[in-house]
PDB file of C-alpha atoms in Angstrom:
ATOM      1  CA  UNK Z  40     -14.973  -2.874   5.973  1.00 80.00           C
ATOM      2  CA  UNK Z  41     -11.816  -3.263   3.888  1.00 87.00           C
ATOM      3  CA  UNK Z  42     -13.466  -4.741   0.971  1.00 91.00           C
ATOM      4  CA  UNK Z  43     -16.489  -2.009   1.124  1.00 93.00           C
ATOM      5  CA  UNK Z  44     -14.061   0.570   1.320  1.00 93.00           C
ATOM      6  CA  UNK Z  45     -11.829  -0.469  -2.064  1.00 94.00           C
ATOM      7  CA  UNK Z  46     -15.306  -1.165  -3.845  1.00 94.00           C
ATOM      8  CA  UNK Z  47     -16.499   2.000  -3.142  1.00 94.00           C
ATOM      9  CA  UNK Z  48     -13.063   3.580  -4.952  1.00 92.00           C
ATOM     10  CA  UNK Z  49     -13.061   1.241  -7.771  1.00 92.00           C
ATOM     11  CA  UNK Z  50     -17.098   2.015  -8.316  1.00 93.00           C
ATOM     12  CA  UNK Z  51     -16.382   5.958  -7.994  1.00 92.00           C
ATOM     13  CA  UNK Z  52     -13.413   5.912 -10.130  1.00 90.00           C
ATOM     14  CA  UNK Z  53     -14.990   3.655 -12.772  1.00 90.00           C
ATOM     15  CA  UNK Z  54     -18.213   5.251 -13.054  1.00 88.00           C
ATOM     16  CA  UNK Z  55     -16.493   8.288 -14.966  1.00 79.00           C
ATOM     17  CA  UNK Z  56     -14.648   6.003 -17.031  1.00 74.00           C
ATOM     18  CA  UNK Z  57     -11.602   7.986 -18.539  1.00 79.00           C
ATOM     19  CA  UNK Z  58     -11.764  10.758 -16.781  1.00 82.00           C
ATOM     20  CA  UNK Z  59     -10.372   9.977 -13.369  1.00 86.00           C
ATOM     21  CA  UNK Z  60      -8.188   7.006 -15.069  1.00 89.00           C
ATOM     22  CA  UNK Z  61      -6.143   9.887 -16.696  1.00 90.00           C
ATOM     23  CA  UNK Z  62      -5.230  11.006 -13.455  1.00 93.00           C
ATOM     24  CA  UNK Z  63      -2.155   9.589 -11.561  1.00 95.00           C
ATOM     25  CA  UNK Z  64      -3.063   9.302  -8.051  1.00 95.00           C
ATOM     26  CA  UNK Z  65      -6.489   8.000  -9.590  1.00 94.00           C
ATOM     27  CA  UNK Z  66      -4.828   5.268 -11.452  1.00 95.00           C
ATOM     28  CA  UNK Z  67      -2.402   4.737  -8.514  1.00 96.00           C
ATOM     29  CA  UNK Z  68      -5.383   4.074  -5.836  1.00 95.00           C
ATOM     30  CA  UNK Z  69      -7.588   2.538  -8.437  1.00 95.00           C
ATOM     31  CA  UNK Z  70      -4.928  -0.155  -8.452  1.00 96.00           C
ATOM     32  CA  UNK Z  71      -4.466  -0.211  -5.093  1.00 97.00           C
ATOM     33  CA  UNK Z  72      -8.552  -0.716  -4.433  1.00 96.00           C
ATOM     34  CA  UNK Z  73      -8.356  -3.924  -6.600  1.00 96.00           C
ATOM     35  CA  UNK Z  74      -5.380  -5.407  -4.884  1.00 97.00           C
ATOM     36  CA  UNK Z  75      -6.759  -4.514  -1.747  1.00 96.00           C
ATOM     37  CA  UNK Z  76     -10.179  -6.367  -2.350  1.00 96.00           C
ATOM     38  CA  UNK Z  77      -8.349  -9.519  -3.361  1.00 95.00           C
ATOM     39  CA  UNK Z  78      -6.294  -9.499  -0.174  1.00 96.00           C
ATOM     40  CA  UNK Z  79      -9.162  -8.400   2.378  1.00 95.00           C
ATOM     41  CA  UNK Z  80     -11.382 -11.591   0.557  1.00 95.00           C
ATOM     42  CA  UNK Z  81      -8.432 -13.529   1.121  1.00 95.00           C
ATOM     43  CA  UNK Z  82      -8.560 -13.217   4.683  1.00 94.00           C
ATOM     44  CA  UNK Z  83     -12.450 -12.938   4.792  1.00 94.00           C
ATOM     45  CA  UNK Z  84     -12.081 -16.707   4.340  1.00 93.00           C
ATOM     46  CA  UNK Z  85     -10.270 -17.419   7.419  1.00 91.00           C
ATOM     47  CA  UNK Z  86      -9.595 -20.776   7.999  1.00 92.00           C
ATOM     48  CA  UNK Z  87     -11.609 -22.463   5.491  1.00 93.00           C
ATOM     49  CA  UNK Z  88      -9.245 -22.697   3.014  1.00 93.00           C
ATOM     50  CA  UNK Z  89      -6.885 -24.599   5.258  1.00 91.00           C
ATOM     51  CA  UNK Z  90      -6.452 -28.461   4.563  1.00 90.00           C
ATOM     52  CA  UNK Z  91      -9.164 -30.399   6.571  1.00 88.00           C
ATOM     53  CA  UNK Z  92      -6.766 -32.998   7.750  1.00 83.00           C
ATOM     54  CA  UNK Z  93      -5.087 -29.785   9.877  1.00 75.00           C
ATOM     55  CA  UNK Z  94      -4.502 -30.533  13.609  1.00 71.00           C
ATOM     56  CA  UNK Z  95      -6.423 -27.910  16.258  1.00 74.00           C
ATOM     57  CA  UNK Z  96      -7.603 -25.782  13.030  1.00 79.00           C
ATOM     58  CA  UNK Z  97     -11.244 -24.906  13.706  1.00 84.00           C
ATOM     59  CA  UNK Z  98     -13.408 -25.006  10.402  1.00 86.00           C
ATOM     60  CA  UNK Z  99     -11.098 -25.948   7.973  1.00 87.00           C
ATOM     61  CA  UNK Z 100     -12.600 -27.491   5.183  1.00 90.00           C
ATOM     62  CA  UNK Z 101     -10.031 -26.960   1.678  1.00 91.00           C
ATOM     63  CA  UNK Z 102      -6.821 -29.016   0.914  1.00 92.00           C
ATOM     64  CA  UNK Z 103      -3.693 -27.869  -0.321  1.00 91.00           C
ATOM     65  CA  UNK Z 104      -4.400 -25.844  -3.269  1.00 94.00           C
ATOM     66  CA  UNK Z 105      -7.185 -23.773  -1.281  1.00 94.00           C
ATOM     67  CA  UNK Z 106      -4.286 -23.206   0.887  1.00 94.00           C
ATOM     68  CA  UNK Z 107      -2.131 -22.301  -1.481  1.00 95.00           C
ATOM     69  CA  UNK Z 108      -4.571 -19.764  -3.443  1.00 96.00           C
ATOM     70  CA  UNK Z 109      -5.619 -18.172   0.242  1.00 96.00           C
ATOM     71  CA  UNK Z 110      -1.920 -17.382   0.895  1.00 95.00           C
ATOM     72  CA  UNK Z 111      -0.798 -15.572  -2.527  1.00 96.00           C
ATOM     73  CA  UNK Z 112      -3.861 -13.591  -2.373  1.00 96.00           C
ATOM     74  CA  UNK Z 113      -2.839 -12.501   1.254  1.00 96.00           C
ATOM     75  CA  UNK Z 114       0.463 -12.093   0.071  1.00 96.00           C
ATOM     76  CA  UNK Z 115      -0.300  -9.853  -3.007  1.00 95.00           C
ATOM     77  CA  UNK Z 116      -1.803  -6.992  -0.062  1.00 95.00           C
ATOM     78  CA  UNK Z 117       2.506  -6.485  -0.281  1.00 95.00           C
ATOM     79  CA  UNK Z 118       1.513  -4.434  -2.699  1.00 96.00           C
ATOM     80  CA  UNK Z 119      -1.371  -2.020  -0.935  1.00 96.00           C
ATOM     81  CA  UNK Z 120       1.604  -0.541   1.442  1.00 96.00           C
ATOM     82  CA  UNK Z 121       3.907  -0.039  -1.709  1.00 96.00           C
ATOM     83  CA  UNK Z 122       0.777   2.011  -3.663  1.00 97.00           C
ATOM     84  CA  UNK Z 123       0.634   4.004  -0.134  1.00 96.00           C
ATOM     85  CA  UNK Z 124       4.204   5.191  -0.454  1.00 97.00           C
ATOM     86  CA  UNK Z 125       3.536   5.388  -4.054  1.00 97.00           C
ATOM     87  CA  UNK Z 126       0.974   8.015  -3.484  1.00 96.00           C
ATOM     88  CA  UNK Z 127       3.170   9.923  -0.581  1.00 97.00           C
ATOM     89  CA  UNK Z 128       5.634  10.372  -3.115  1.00 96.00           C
ATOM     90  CA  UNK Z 129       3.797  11.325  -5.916  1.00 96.00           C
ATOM     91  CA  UNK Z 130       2.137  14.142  -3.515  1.00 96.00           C
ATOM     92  CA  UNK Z 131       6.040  15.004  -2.232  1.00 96.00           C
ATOM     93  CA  UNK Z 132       7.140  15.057  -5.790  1.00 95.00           C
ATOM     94  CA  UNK Z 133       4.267  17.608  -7.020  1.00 94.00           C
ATOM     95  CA  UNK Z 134       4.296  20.076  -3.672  1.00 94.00           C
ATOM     96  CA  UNK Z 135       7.814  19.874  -2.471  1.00 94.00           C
ATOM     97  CA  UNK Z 136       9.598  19.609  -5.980  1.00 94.00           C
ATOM     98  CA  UNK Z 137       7.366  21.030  -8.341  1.00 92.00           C
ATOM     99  CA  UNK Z 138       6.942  18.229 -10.668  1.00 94.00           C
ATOM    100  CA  UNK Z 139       3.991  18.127 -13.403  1.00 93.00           C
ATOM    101  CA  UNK Z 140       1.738  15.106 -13.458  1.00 93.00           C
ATOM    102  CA  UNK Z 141       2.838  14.290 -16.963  1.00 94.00           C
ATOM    103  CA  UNK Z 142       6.389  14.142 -16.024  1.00 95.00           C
ATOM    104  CA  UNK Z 143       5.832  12.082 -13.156  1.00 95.00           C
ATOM    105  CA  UNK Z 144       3.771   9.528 -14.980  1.00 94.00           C
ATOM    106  CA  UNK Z 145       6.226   9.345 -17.947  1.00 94.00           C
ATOM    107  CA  UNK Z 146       9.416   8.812 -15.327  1.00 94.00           C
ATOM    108  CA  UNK Z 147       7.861   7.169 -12.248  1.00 95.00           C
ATOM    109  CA  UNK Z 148       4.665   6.041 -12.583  1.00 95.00           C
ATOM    110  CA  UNK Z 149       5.207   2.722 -14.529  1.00 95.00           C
ATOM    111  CA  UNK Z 150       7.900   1.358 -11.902  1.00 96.00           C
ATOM    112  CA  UNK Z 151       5.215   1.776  -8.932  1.00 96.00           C
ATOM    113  CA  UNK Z 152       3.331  -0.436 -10.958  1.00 96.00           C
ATOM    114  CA  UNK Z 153       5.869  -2.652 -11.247  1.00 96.00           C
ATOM    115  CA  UNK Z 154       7.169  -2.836  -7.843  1.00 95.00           C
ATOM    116  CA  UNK Z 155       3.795  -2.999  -6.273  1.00 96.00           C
ATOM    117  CA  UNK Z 156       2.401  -6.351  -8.415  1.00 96.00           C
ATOM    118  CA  UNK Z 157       4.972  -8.052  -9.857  1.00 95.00           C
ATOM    119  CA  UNK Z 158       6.850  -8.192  -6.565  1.00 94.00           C
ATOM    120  CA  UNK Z 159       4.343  -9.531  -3.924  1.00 95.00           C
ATOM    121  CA  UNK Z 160       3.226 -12.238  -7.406  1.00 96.00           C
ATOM    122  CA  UNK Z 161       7.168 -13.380  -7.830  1.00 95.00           C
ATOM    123  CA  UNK Z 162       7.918 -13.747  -4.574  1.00 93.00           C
ATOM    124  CA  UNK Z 163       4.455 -15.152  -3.787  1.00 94.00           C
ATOM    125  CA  UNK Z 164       4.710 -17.898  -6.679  1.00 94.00           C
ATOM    126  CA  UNK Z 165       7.766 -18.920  -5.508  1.00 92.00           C
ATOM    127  CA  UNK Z 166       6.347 -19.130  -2.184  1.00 91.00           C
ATOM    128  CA  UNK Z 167       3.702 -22.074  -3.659  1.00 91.00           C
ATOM    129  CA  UNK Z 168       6.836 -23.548  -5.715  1.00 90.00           C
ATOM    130  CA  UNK Z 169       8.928 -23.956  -2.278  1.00 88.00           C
ATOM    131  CA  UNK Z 170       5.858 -25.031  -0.419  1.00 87.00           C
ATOM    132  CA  UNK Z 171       6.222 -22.070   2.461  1.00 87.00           C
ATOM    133  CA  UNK Z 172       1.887 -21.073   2.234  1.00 90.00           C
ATOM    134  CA  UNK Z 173       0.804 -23.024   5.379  1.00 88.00           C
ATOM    135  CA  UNK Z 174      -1.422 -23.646   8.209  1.00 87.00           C
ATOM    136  CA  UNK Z 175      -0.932 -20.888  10.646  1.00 86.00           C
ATOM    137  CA  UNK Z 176      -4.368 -21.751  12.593  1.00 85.00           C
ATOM    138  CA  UNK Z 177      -6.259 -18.741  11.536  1.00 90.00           C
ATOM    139  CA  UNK Z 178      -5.442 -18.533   7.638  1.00 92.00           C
ATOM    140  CA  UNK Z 179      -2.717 -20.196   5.417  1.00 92.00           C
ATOM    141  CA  UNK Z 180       0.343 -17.890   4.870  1.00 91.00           C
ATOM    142  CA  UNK Z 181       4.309 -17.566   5.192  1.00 88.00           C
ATOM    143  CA  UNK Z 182       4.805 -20.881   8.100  1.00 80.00           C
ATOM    144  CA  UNK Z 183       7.321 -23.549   8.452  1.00 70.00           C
ATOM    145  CA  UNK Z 184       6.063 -27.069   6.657  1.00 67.00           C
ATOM    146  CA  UNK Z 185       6.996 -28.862   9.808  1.00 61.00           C
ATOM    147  CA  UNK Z 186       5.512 -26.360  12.614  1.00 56.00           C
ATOM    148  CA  UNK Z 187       2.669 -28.050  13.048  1.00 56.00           C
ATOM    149  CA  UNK Z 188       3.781 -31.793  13.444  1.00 53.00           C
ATOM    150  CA  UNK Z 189       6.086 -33.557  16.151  1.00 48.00           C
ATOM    151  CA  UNK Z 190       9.588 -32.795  15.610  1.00 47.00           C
ATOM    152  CA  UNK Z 191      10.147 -36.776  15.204  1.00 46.00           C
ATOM    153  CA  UNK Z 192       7.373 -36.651  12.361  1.00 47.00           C
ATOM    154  CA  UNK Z 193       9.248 -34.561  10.258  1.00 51.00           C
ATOM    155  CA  UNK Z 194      13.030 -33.914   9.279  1.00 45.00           C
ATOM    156  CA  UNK Z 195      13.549 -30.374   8.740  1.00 51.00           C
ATOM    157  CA  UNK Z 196      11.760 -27.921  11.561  1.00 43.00           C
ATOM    158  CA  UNK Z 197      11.733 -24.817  10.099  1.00 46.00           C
ATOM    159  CA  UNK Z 198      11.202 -23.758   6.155  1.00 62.00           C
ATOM    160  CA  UNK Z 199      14.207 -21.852   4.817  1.00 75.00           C
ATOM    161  CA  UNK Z 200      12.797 -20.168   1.573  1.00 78.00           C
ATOM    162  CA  UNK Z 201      10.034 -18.806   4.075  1.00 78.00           C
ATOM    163  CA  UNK Z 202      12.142 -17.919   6.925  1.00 80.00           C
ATOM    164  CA  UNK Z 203      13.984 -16.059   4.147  1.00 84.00           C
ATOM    165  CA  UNK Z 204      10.618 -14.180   3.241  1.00 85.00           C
ATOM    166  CA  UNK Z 205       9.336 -13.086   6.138  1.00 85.00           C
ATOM    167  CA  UNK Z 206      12.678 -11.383   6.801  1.00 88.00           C
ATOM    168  CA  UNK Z 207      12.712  -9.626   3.736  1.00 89.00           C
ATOM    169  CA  UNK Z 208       8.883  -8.761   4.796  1.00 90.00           C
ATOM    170  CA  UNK Z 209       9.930  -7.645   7.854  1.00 92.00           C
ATOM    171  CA  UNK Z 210      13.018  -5.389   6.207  1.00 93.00           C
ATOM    172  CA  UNK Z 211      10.555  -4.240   3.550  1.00 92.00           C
ATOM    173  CA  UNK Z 212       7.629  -2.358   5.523  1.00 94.00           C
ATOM    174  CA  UNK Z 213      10.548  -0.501   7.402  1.00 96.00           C
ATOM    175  CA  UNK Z 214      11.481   0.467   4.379  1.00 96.00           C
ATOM    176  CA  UNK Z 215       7.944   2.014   3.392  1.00 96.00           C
ATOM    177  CA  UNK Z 216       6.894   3.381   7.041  1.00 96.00           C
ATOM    178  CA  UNK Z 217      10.659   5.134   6.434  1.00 97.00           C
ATOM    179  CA  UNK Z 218       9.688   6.502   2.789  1.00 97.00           C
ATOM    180  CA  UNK Z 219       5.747   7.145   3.754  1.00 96.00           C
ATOM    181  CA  UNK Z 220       6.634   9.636   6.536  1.00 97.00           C
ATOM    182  CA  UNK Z 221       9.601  11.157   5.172  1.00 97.00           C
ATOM    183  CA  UNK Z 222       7.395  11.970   2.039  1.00 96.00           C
ATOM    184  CA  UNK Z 223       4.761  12.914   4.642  1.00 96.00           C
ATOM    185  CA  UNK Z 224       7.193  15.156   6.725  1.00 97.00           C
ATOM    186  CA  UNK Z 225       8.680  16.835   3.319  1.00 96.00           C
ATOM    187  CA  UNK Z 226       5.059  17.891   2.178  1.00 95.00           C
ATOM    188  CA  UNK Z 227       4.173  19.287   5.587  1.00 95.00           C
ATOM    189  CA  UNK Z 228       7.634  21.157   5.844  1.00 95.00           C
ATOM    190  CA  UNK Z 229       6.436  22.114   2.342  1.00 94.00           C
ATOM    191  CA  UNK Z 230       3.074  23.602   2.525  1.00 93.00           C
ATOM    192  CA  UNK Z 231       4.213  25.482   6.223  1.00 92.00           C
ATOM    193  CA  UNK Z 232       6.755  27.394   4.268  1.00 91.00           C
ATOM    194  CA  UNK Z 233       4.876  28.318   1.487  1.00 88.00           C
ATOM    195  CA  UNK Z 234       2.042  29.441   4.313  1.00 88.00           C
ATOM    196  CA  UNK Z 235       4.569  31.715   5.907  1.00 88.00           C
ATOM    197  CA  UNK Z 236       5.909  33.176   2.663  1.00 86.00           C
ATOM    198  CA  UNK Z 237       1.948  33.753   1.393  1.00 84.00           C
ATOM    199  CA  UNK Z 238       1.413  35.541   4.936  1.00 84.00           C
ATOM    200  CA  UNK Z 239       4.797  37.616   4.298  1.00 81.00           C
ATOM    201  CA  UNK Z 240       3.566  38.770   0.971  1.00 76.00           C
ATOM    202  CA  UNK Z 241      -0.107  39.206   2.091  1.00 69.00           C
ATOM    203  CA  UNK Z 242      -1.566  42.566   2.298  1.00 56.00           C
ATOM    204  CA  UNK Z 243      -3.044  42.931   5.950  1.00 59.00           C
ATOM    205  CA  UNK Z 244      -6.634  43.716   4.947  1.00 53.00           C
ATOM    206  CA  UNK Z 245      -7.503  45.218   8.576  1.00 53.00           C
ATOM    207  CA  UNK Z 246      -4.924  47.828   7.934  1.00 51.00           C
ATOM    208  CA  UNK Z 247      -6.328  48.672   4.575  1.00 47.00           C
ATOM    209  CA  UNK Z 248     -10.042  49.126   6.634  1.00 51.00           C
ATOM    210  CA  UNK Z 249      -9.011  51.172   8.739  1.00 53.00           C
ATOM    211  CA  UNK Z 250      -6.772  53.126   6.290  1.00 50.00           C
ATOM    212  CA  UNK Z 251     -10.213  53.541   4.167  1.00 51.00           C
ATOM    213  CA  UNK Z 252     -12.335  54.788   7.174  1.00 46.00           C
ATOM    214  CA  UNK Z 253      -9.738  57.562   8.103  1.00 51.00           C
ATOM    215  CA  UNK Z 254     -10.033  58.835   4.710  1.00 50.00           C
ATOM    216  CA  UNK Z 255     -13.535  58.655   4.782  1.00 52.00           C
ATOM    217  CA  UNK Z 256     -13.810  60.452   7.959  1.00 51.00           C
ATOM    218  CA  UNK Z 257     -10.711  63.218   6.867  1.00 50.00           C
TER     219      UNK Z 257
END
């Protein structure tokens, strides 16, 4: 449903070419759609990708680099969340603070970019350098090289460069659910006051009715 869902956004988006691409919340989902797909495929393949020499691992079928290639595409969907808050504050910069699109793009827009791929690539690569993308018995991601063997098999139980990650994972989608609905609160603190100030400065069209019909009738 994932993947249908992105497709749909990159086919609606592409189809008028230019047009929506000039927009910033356009370019910012568009982006999002692609990484998105990648990710939701990723997964899609389950545990086929994982080495076929893997203990208890129904259907796996791929070696190593399978592995490898299923877990930084998993791990590049870091970057769906960060487009998310992205967007939120894109929205909270244009209601709450007033801020043109132009200005936005010129100041802002190029570090979301940033942050969202080059951040979930780096640390993934390095991931695949340190060896941390492994069986985890339903798809090949973040898990200790030794987890899956006997403890007298192997020398070093846990992986430290992926320990290491998955705390910083866990530390960093705090971080966004923190910035997504504090954007998300700001905009609907927002648009309520600027509904009670249009409905202070409204003219009460029932009065105005009535007002006309007693002339009428004087």
């Amino acid at each position: 449903i994932s993947i249908i869902g992105s497709l749909s956004i990159i086919y609606i988006i592409m189809k008028d070419g230019r047009s929506k691409l000039s927009r910033v919340p356009n370019r910012l989902l568009f982006a999002m759609s692609i990484i998105d797909t990648c990710s939701s495929a990723a997964y899609a393949c389950s545990t086929s990708p994982i080495p076929k020499d893997a203990k208890q691992t129904y259907g796996a079928i791929g070696n190593s680099l399978t592995c490898n290639m299923q877990g930084f595409f998993i791990h590049l969907g870091l970057g769906v969340p960060i487009y998310n808050a992205s967007l939120c504050l894109y929205y909270l910069g244009t209601i709450r603070y007033n801020m043109s699109e132009t200005i936005f793009s010129e100041k802002y827009e190029c570090y979301m970019h940033a942050i969202a791929i080059f951040l979930p690539f780096v640390t993934g690569a390095m991931a695949i350098i340190f060896g941390s993308f492994n069986d985890k018995h339903i798809f090949c991601y973040l898990q200790g090289k030794c987890s899956n063997l006997i403890s007298s098999e192997c020398e070093e139980a846990l992986d430290t460069y992926g320990n290491i990650m998955m705390i910083f994972l866990y530390i960093w989608y705090f971080v966004i659910i923190v910035v997504i609905c504090t954007s998300m609160v700001l905009v609907h603190k927002t648009v309520q006051e600027k509904e009670r100030l249009a409905r202070k400065h409204s003219f009460p069209t029932h009065s105005l009715s009535r007002g006309n019909v007693e002339t009428r009738e004087g």
